[in-house]
Amino acid sequence: MLTALPGWLALPPEGLTHEEHQALPEEVRARLEIVDGAVVVRPAPPRAHEQVVRNLVSVLTAARPVGYEVDTGVGLVLREVPLLNRRPDLVVHDSPDRAAPAPEHCLLVAEVVSRDSLAADRTSKPAHYAATGVPHFWRIEGLDRGEIALFRYRLDPTTRVYASAGVDTGKVSLHDPFPVTIDLAALL
């Protein structure tokens, strides 16, 4: 049985604008991404996904450089027309506006891959982050297998494309984008 769709879902051909998106209640925006003005509803992530995000936030918060914050649940406006608003799982940024960091304030964006987000987390999202100049992108996979792998990417500033900076499992000590030791198995 179909129920009535909310009025904001009936979009004009040019899609949802930034102003219309901002006018939505936060509990609605928290489950949406806007890609070229089109609404993409994000399914609720599995519990293991949320656990990995929380634990990674804790590790990165302890290691972050002075002046940087580690946030989840923030919308990144990557382009205003047509609207491109992504909600990465984790952002390390030095934005004065913690509620909505701009891409130029982001040092690292991370996505934790779930079955429902696999294609976007591997292809379109990194391309969008790279196009706006976010210097580092991390993708965390393997939650369903119980062995986490960290795929790290660094932006080539000339081409604005990410190049692999390594793939890690187990316990890893990194120096880029800042010094941090992460026990990947302990994130689960």
PDB file of C-alpha atoms in Angstrom:
ATOM      1  CA  MET A   1       0.000   0.000   0.000  1.00  0.00           C
ATOM      2  CA  LEU A   2       1.478   3.329  -1.071  1.00  0.00           C
ATOM      3  CA  THR A   3       1.362   6.286   1.242  1.00  0.00           C
ATOM      4  CA  ALA A   4       1.430   9.891   0.137  1.00  0.00           C
ATOM      5  CA  LEU A   5       4.895  11.239  -0.529  1.00  0.00           C
ATOM      6  CA  PRO A   6       5.968  14.433   1.219  1.00  0.00           C
ATOM      7  CA  GLY A   7       5.494  17.601  -0.836  1.00  0.00           C
ATOM      8  CA  TRP A   8       9.228  18.336  -1.005  1.00  0.00           C
ATOM      9  CA  LEU A   9       9.775  15.086  -2.899  1.00  0.00           C
ATOM     10  CA  ALA A  10       7.771  16.421  -5.877  1.00  0.00           C
ATOM     11  CA  LEU A  11      10.714  18.283  -7.378  1.00  0.00           C
ATOM     12  CA  PRO A  12      10.752  20.719 -10.264  1.00  0.00           C
ATOM     13  CA  PRO A  13      12.881  19.666 -13.284  1.00  0.00           C
ATOM     14  CA  GLU A  14      15.883  21.682 -12.031  1.00  0.00           C
ATOM     15  CA  GLY A  15      15.825  19.734  -8.758  1.00  0.00           C
ATOM     16  CA  LEU A  16      16.039  20.789  -5.133  1.00  0.00           C
ATOM     17  CA  THR A  17      17.838  24.080  -4.488  1.00  0.00           C
ATOM     18  CA  HIS A  18      20.193  24.777  -1.606  1.00  0.00           C
ATOM     19  CA  GLU A  19      17.591  27.038   0.028  1.00  0.00           C
ATOM     20  CA  GLU A  20      14.865  24.387  -0.272  1.00  0.00           C
ATOM     21  CA  HIS A  21      17.221  21.779   1.164  1.00  0.00           C
ATOM     22  CA  GLN A  22      18.122  24.005   4.126  1.00  0.00           C
ATOM     23  CA  ALA A  23      14.417  24.640   4.803  1.00  0.00           C
ATOM     24  CA  LEU A  24      13.808  20.920   5.420  1.00  0.00           C
ATOM     25  CA  PRO A  25      13.825  19.745   9.054  1.00  0.00           C
ATOM     26  CA  GLU A  26      17.229  18.417  10.181  1.00  0.00           C
ATOM     27  CA  GLU A  27      15.802  14.944  10.850  1.00  0.00           C
ATOM     28  CA  VAL A  28      14.802  14.808   7.156  1.00  0.00           C
ATOM     29  CA  ARG A  29      18.119  16.267   5.886  1.00  0.00           C
ATOM     30  CA  ALA A  30      20.043  13.725   7.993  1.00  0.00           C
ATOM     31  CA  ARG A  31      18.790  10.909   5.735  1.00  0.00           C
ATOM     32  CA  LEU A  32      19.207  12.733   2.418  1.00  0.00           C
ATOM     33  CA  GLU A  33      21.930  13.451  -0.030  1.00  0.00           C
ATOM     34  CA  ILE A  34      21.286  15.664  -3.036  1.00  0.00           C
ATOM     35  CA  VAL A  35      23.012  14.703  -6.287  1.00  0.00           C
ATOM     36  CA  ASP A  36      22.511  17.140  -9.171  1.00  0.00           C
ATOM     37  CA  GLY A  37      19.355  18.382  -7.449  1.00  0.00           C
ATOM     38  CA  ALA A  38      17.879  14.880  -7.126  1.00  0.00           C
ATOM     39  CA  VAL A  39      17.038  13.513  -3.697  1.00  0.00           C
ATOM     40  CA  VAL A  40      18.879  10.341  -2.679  1.00  0.00           C
ATOM     41  CA  VAL A  41      17.466   8.777   0.475  1.00  0.00           C
ATOM     42  CA  ARG A  42      20.163   7.121   2.552  1.00  0.00           C
ATOM     43  CA  PRO A  43      19.050   3.936   4.311  1.00  0.00           C
ATOM     44  CA  ALA A  44      19.765   3.594   8.013  1.00  0.00           C
ATOM     45  CA  PRO A  45      23.254   2.090   8.319  1.00  0.00           C
ATOM     46  CA  PRO A  46      23.820  -1.265  10.034  1.00  0.00           C
ATOM     47  CA  ARG A  47      24.896  -1.268  13.673  1.00  0.00           C
ATOM     48  CA  ALA A  48      28.460  -2.384  12.817  1.00  0.00           C
ATOM     49  CA  HIS A  49      28.787   0.623  10.505  1.00  0.00           C
ATOM     50  CA  GLU A  50      27.810   3.024  13.292  1.00  0.00           C
ATOM     51  CA  GLN A  51      30.181   1.308  15.725  1.00  0.00           C
ATOM     52  CA  VAL A  52      33.136   1.650  13.335  1.00  0.00           C
ATOM     53  CA  VAL A  53      32.329   5.328  12.734  1.00  0.00           C
ATOM     54  CA  ARG A  54      32.073   6.053  16.495  1.00  0.00           C
ATOM     55  CA  ASN A  55      35.339   4.255  17.267  1.00  0.00           C
ATOM     56  CA  LEU A  56      37.182   5.915  14.388  1.00  0.00           C
ATOM     57  CA  VAL A  57      35.923   9.334  15.507  1.00  0.00           C
ATOM     58  CA  SER A  58      37.336   8.627  18.965  1.00  0.00           C
ATOM     59  CA  VAL A  59      40.770   7.626  17.617  1.00  0.00           C
ATOM     60  CA  LEU A  60      40.992  10.572  15.202  1.00  0.00           C
ATOM     61  CA  THR A  61      39.739  13.077  17.783  1.00  0.00           C
ATOM     62  CA  ALA A  62      42.587  12.080  20.112  1.00  0.00           C
ATOM     63  CA  ALA A  63      45.170  12.489  17.314  1.00  0.00           C
ATOM     64  CA  ARG A  64      43.832  15.452  15.308  1.00  0.00           C
ATOM     65  CA  PRO A  65      45.966  18.540  14.786  1.00  0.00           C
ATOM     66  CA  VAL A  66      45.263  21.599  16.919  1.00  0.00           C
ATOM     67  CA  GLY A  67      42.447  23.635  15.415  1.00  0.00           C
ATOM     68  CA  TYR A  68      40.767  20.680  13.692  1.00  0.00           C
ATOM     69  CA  GLU A  69      37.485  18.976  14.571  1.00  0.00           C
ATOM     70  CA  VAL A  70      36.233  15.484  13.765  1.00  0.00           C
ATOM     71  CA  ASP A  71      32.520  15.450  12.935  1.00  0.00           C
ATOM     72  CA  THR A  72      29.848  13.091  11.683  1.00  0.00           C
ATOM     73  CA  GLY A  73      26.433  13.812  10.255  1.00  0.00           C
ATOM     74  CA  VAL A  74      27.404  17.021   8.484  1.00  0.00           C
ATOM     75  CA  GLY A  75      26.252  17.945   5.021  1.00  0.00           C
ATOM     76  CA  LEU A  76      28.969  19.086   2.648  1.00  0.00           C
ATOM     77  CA  VAL A  77      27.727  21.404  -0.067  1.00  0.00           C
ATOM     78  CA  LEU A  78      30.066  20.447  -2.897  1.00  0.00           C
ATOM     79  CA  ARG A  79      28.213  22.468  -5.535  1.00  0.00           C
ATOM     80  CA  GLU A  80      25.216  24.794  -5.332  1.00  0.00           C
ATOM     81  CA  VAL A  81      23.858  24.593  -8.918  1.00  0.00           C
ATOM     82  CA  PRO A  82      22.732  21.957  -9.508  1.00  0.00           C
ATOM     83  CA  LEU A  83      22.864  21.163  -5.814  1.00  0.00           C
ATOM     84  CA  LEU A  84      25.363  18.498  -4.773  1.00  0.00           C
ATOM     85  CA  ASN A  85      25.205  17.842  -1.031  1.00  0.00           C
ATOM     86  CA  ARG A  86      26.908  14.758   0.377  1.00  0.00           C
ATOM     87  CA  ARG A  87      26.855  13.524   3.997  1.00  0.00           C
ATOM     88  CA  PRO A  88      30.142  11.671   4.562  1.00  0.00           C
ATOM     89  CA  ASP A  89      30.445   9.345   7.525  1.00  0.00           C
ATOM     90  CA  LEU A  90      33.308  11.370   8.987  1.00  0.00           C
ATOM     91  CA  VAL A  91      34.973  14.721   8.292  1.00  0.00           C
ATOM     92  CA  VAL A  92      38.165  16.193   9.764  1.00  0.00           C
ATOM     93  CA  HIS A  93      38.029  19.954   9.226  1.00  0.00           C
ATOM     94  CA  ASP A  94      39.131  23.354  10.494  1.00  0.00           C
ATOM     95  CA  SER A  95      35.910  25.170   9.643  1.00  0.00           C
ATOM     96  CA  PRO A  96      34.745  27.992  11.904  1.00  0.00           C
ATOM     97  CA  ASP A  97      31.175  26.814  11.197  1.00  0.00           C
ATOM     98  CA  ARG A  98      31.086  23.284  12.659  1.00  0.00           C
ATOM     99  CA  ALA A  99      27.531  22.704  11.462  1.00  0.00           C
ATOM    100  CA  ALA A 100      28.431  23.035   7.793  1.00  0.00           C
ATOM    101  CA  PRO A 101      32.112  22.894   6.892  1.00  0.00           C
ATOM    102  CA  ALA A 102      32.940  23.945   3.355  1.00  0.00           C
ATOM    103  CA  PRO A 103      35.073  21.543   1.282  1.00  0.00           C
ATOM    104  CA  GLU A 104      38.053  23.915   1.417  1.00  0.00           C
ATOM    105  CA  HIS A 105      38.124  23.467   5.214  1.00  0.00           C
ATOM    106  CA  CYS A 106      38.155  19.656   5.013  1.00  0.00           C
ATOM    107  CA  LEU A 107      41.436  17.826   5.521  1.00  0.00           C
ATOM    108  CA  LEU A 108      39.994  14.298   5.411  1.00  0.00           C
ATOM    109  CA  VAL A 109      36.667  12.770   4.439  1.00  0.00           C
ATOM    110  CA  ALA A 110      35.932   9.120   5.239  1.00  0.00           C
ATOM    111  CA  GLU A 111      33.207   6.714   4.150  1.00  0.00           C
ATOM    112  CA  VAL A 112      32.461   3.394   5.848  1.00  0.00           C
ATOM    113  CA  VAL A 113      31.149   1.018   3.196  1.00  0.00           C
ATOM    114  CA  SER A 114      27.920  -0.904   3.699  1.00  0.00           C
ATOM    115  CA  ARG A 115      26.172  -3.125   1.156  1.00  0.00           C
ATOM    116  CA  ASP A 116      23.770  -0.310   0.283  1.00  0.00           C
ATOM    117  CA  SER A 117      26.535   2.261  -0.224  1.00  0.00           C
ATOM    118  CA  LEU A 118      29.213   0.224  -1.996  1.00  0.00           C
ATOM    119  CA  ALA A 119      28.943   1.740  -5.487  1.00  0.00           C
ATOM    120  CA  ALA A 120      28.642   5.363  -4.323  1.00  0.00           C
ATOM    121  CA  ASP A 121      31.416   5.032  -1.710  1.00  0.00           C
ATOM    122  CA  ARG A 122      33.833   3.563  -4.261  1.00  0.00           C
ATOM    123  CA  THR A 123      33.105   5.764  -7.270  1.00  0.00           C
ATOM    124  CA  SER A 124      30.872   8.834  -7.219  1.00  0.00           C
ATOM    125  CA  LYS A 125      31.544  10.119  -3.694  1.00  0.00           C
ATOM    126  CA  PRO A 126      35.360  10.097  -3.984  1.00  0.00           C
ATOM    127  CA  ALA A 127      35.099  11.780  -7.389  1.00  0.00           C
ATOM    128  CA  HIS A 128      32.901  14.507  -5.898  1.00  0.00           C
ATOM    129  CA  TYR A 129      35.233  15.075  -2.923  1.00  0.00           C
ATOM    130  CA  ALA A 130      38.292  15.175  -5.189  1.00  0.00           C
ATOM    131  CA  ALA A 131      36.680  17.650  -7.592  1.00  0.00           C
ATOM    132  CA  THR A 132      36.216  20.110  -4.713  1.00  0.00           C
ATOM    133  CA  GLY A 133      39.808  19.722  -3.512  1.00  0.00           C
ATOM    134  CA  VAL A 134      39.470  17.638  -0.312  1.00  0.00           C
ATOM    135  CA  PRO A 135      43.112  16.501   0.138  1.00  0.00           C
ATOM    136  CA  HIS A 136      42.517  13.076   1.728  1.00  0.00           C
ATOM    137  CA  PHE A 137      39.826  10.419   1.318  1.00  0.00           C
ATOM    138  CA  TRP A 138      39.557   7.196   3.306  1.00  0.00           C
ATOM    139  CA  ARG A 139      37.271   4.264   2.549  1.00  0.00           C
ATOM    140  CA  ILE A 140      36.738   1.595   5.188  1.00  0.00           C
ATOM    141  CA  GLU A 141      35.550  -1.832   4.004  1.00  0.00           C
ATOM    142  CA  GLY A 142      35.170  -5.385   5.286  1.00  0.00           C
ATOM    143  CA  LEU A 143      32.671  -4.919   8.109  1.00  0.00           C
ATOM    144  CA  ASP A 144      30.597  -7.827   6.808  1.00  0.00           C
ATOM    145  CA  ARG A 145      33.673 -10.100   6.802  1.00  0.00           C
ATOM    146  CA  GLY A 146      34.919  -8.980  10.217  1.00  0.00           C
ATOM    147  CA  GLU A 147      38.284  -7.789   8.864  1.00  0.00           C
ATOM    148  CA  ILE A 148      38.507  -4.089   8.241  1.00  0.00           C
ATOM    149  CA  ALA A 149      40.608  -2.708   5.417  1.00  0.00           C
ATOM    150  CA  LEU A 150      41.478   0.989   5.223  1.00  0.00           C
ATOM    151  CA  PHE A 151      41.869   2.301   1.672  1.00  0.00           C
ATOM    152  CA  ARG A 152      43.692   5.650   1.760  1.00  0.00           C
ATOM    153  CA  TYR A 153      43.791   8.191  -1.065  1.00  0.00           C
ATOM    154  CA  ARG A 154      45.658  11.453  -1.561  1.00  0.00           C
ATOM    155  CA  LEU A 155      44.531  14.183  -3.949  1.00  0.00           C
ATOM    156  CA  ASP A 156      46.647  15.048  -6.972  1.00  0.00           C
ATOM    157  CA  PRO A 157      46.111  18.833  -6.934  1.00  0.00           C
ATOM    158  CA  THR A 158      46.760  19.188 -10.661  1.00  0.00           C
ATOM    159  CA  THR A 159      44.248  16.623 -11.901  1.00  0.00           C
ATOM    160  CA  ARG A 160      41.914  16.759  -8.867  1.00  0.00           C
ATOM    161  CA  VAL A 161      41.807  12.960  -8.855  1.00  0.00           C
ATOM    162  CA  TYR A 162      42.654  10.717  -5.911  1.00  0.00           C
ATOM    163  CA  ALA A 163      45.692   8.440  -6.114  1.00  0.00           C
ATOM    164  CA  SER A 164      46.092   5.453  -3.823  1.00  0.00           C
ATOM    165  CA  ALA A 165      48.163   6.166  -0.725  1.00  0.00           C
ATOM    166  CA  GLY A 166      47.892   2.582   0.547  1.00  0.00           C
ATOM    167  CA  VAL A 167      45.645  -0.182   1.802  1.00  0.00           C
ATOM    168  CA  ASP A 168      45.976  -1.255   5.415  1.00  0.00           C
ATOM    169  CA  THR A 169      44.681  -4.013   7.701  1.00  0.00           C
ATOM    170  CA  GLY A 170      45.501  -4.807  11.325  1.00  0.00           C
ATOM    171  CA  LYS A 171      47.301  -2.081  13.237  1.00  0.00           C
ATOM    172  CA  VAL A 172      48.607   0.846  11.214  1.00  0.00           C
ATOM    173  CA  SER A 173      50.697   3.908  12.088  1.00  0.00           C
ATOM    174  CA  LEU A 174      50.198   6.804   9.715  1.00  0.00           C
ATOM    175  CA  HIS A 175      51.873  10.176   9.320  1.00  0.00           C
ATOM    176  CA  ASP A 176      49.659  11.625   6.605  1.00  0.00           C
ATOM    177  CA  PRO A 177      47.385  13.600   6.885  1.00  0.00           C
ATOM    178  CA  PHE A 178      48.509  13.659  10.552  1.00  0.00           C
ATOM    179  CA  PRO A 179      50.210  11.200  12.916  1.00  0.00           C
ATOM    180  CA  VAL A 180      47.794   8.540  14.170  1.00  0.00           C
ATOM    181  CA  THR A 181      47.893   4.851  15.085  1.00  0.00           C
ATOM    182  CA  ILE A 182      44.740   2.892  14.356  1.00  0.00           C
ATOM    183  CA  ASP A 183      44.012  -0.685  15.370  1.00  0.00           C
ATOM    184  CA  LEU A 184      41.536  -1.436  12.596  1.00  0.00           C
ATOM    185  CA  ALA A 185      40.342  -4.700  14.168  1.00  0.00           C
ATOM    186  CA  ALA A 186      39.427  -2.794  17.355  1.00  0.00           C
ATOM    187  CA  LEU A 187      37.059  -0.523  15.415  1.00  0.00           C
ATOM    188  CA  LEU A 188      34.478  -3.339  15.143  1.00  0.00           C
TER     189      LEU A 188
END
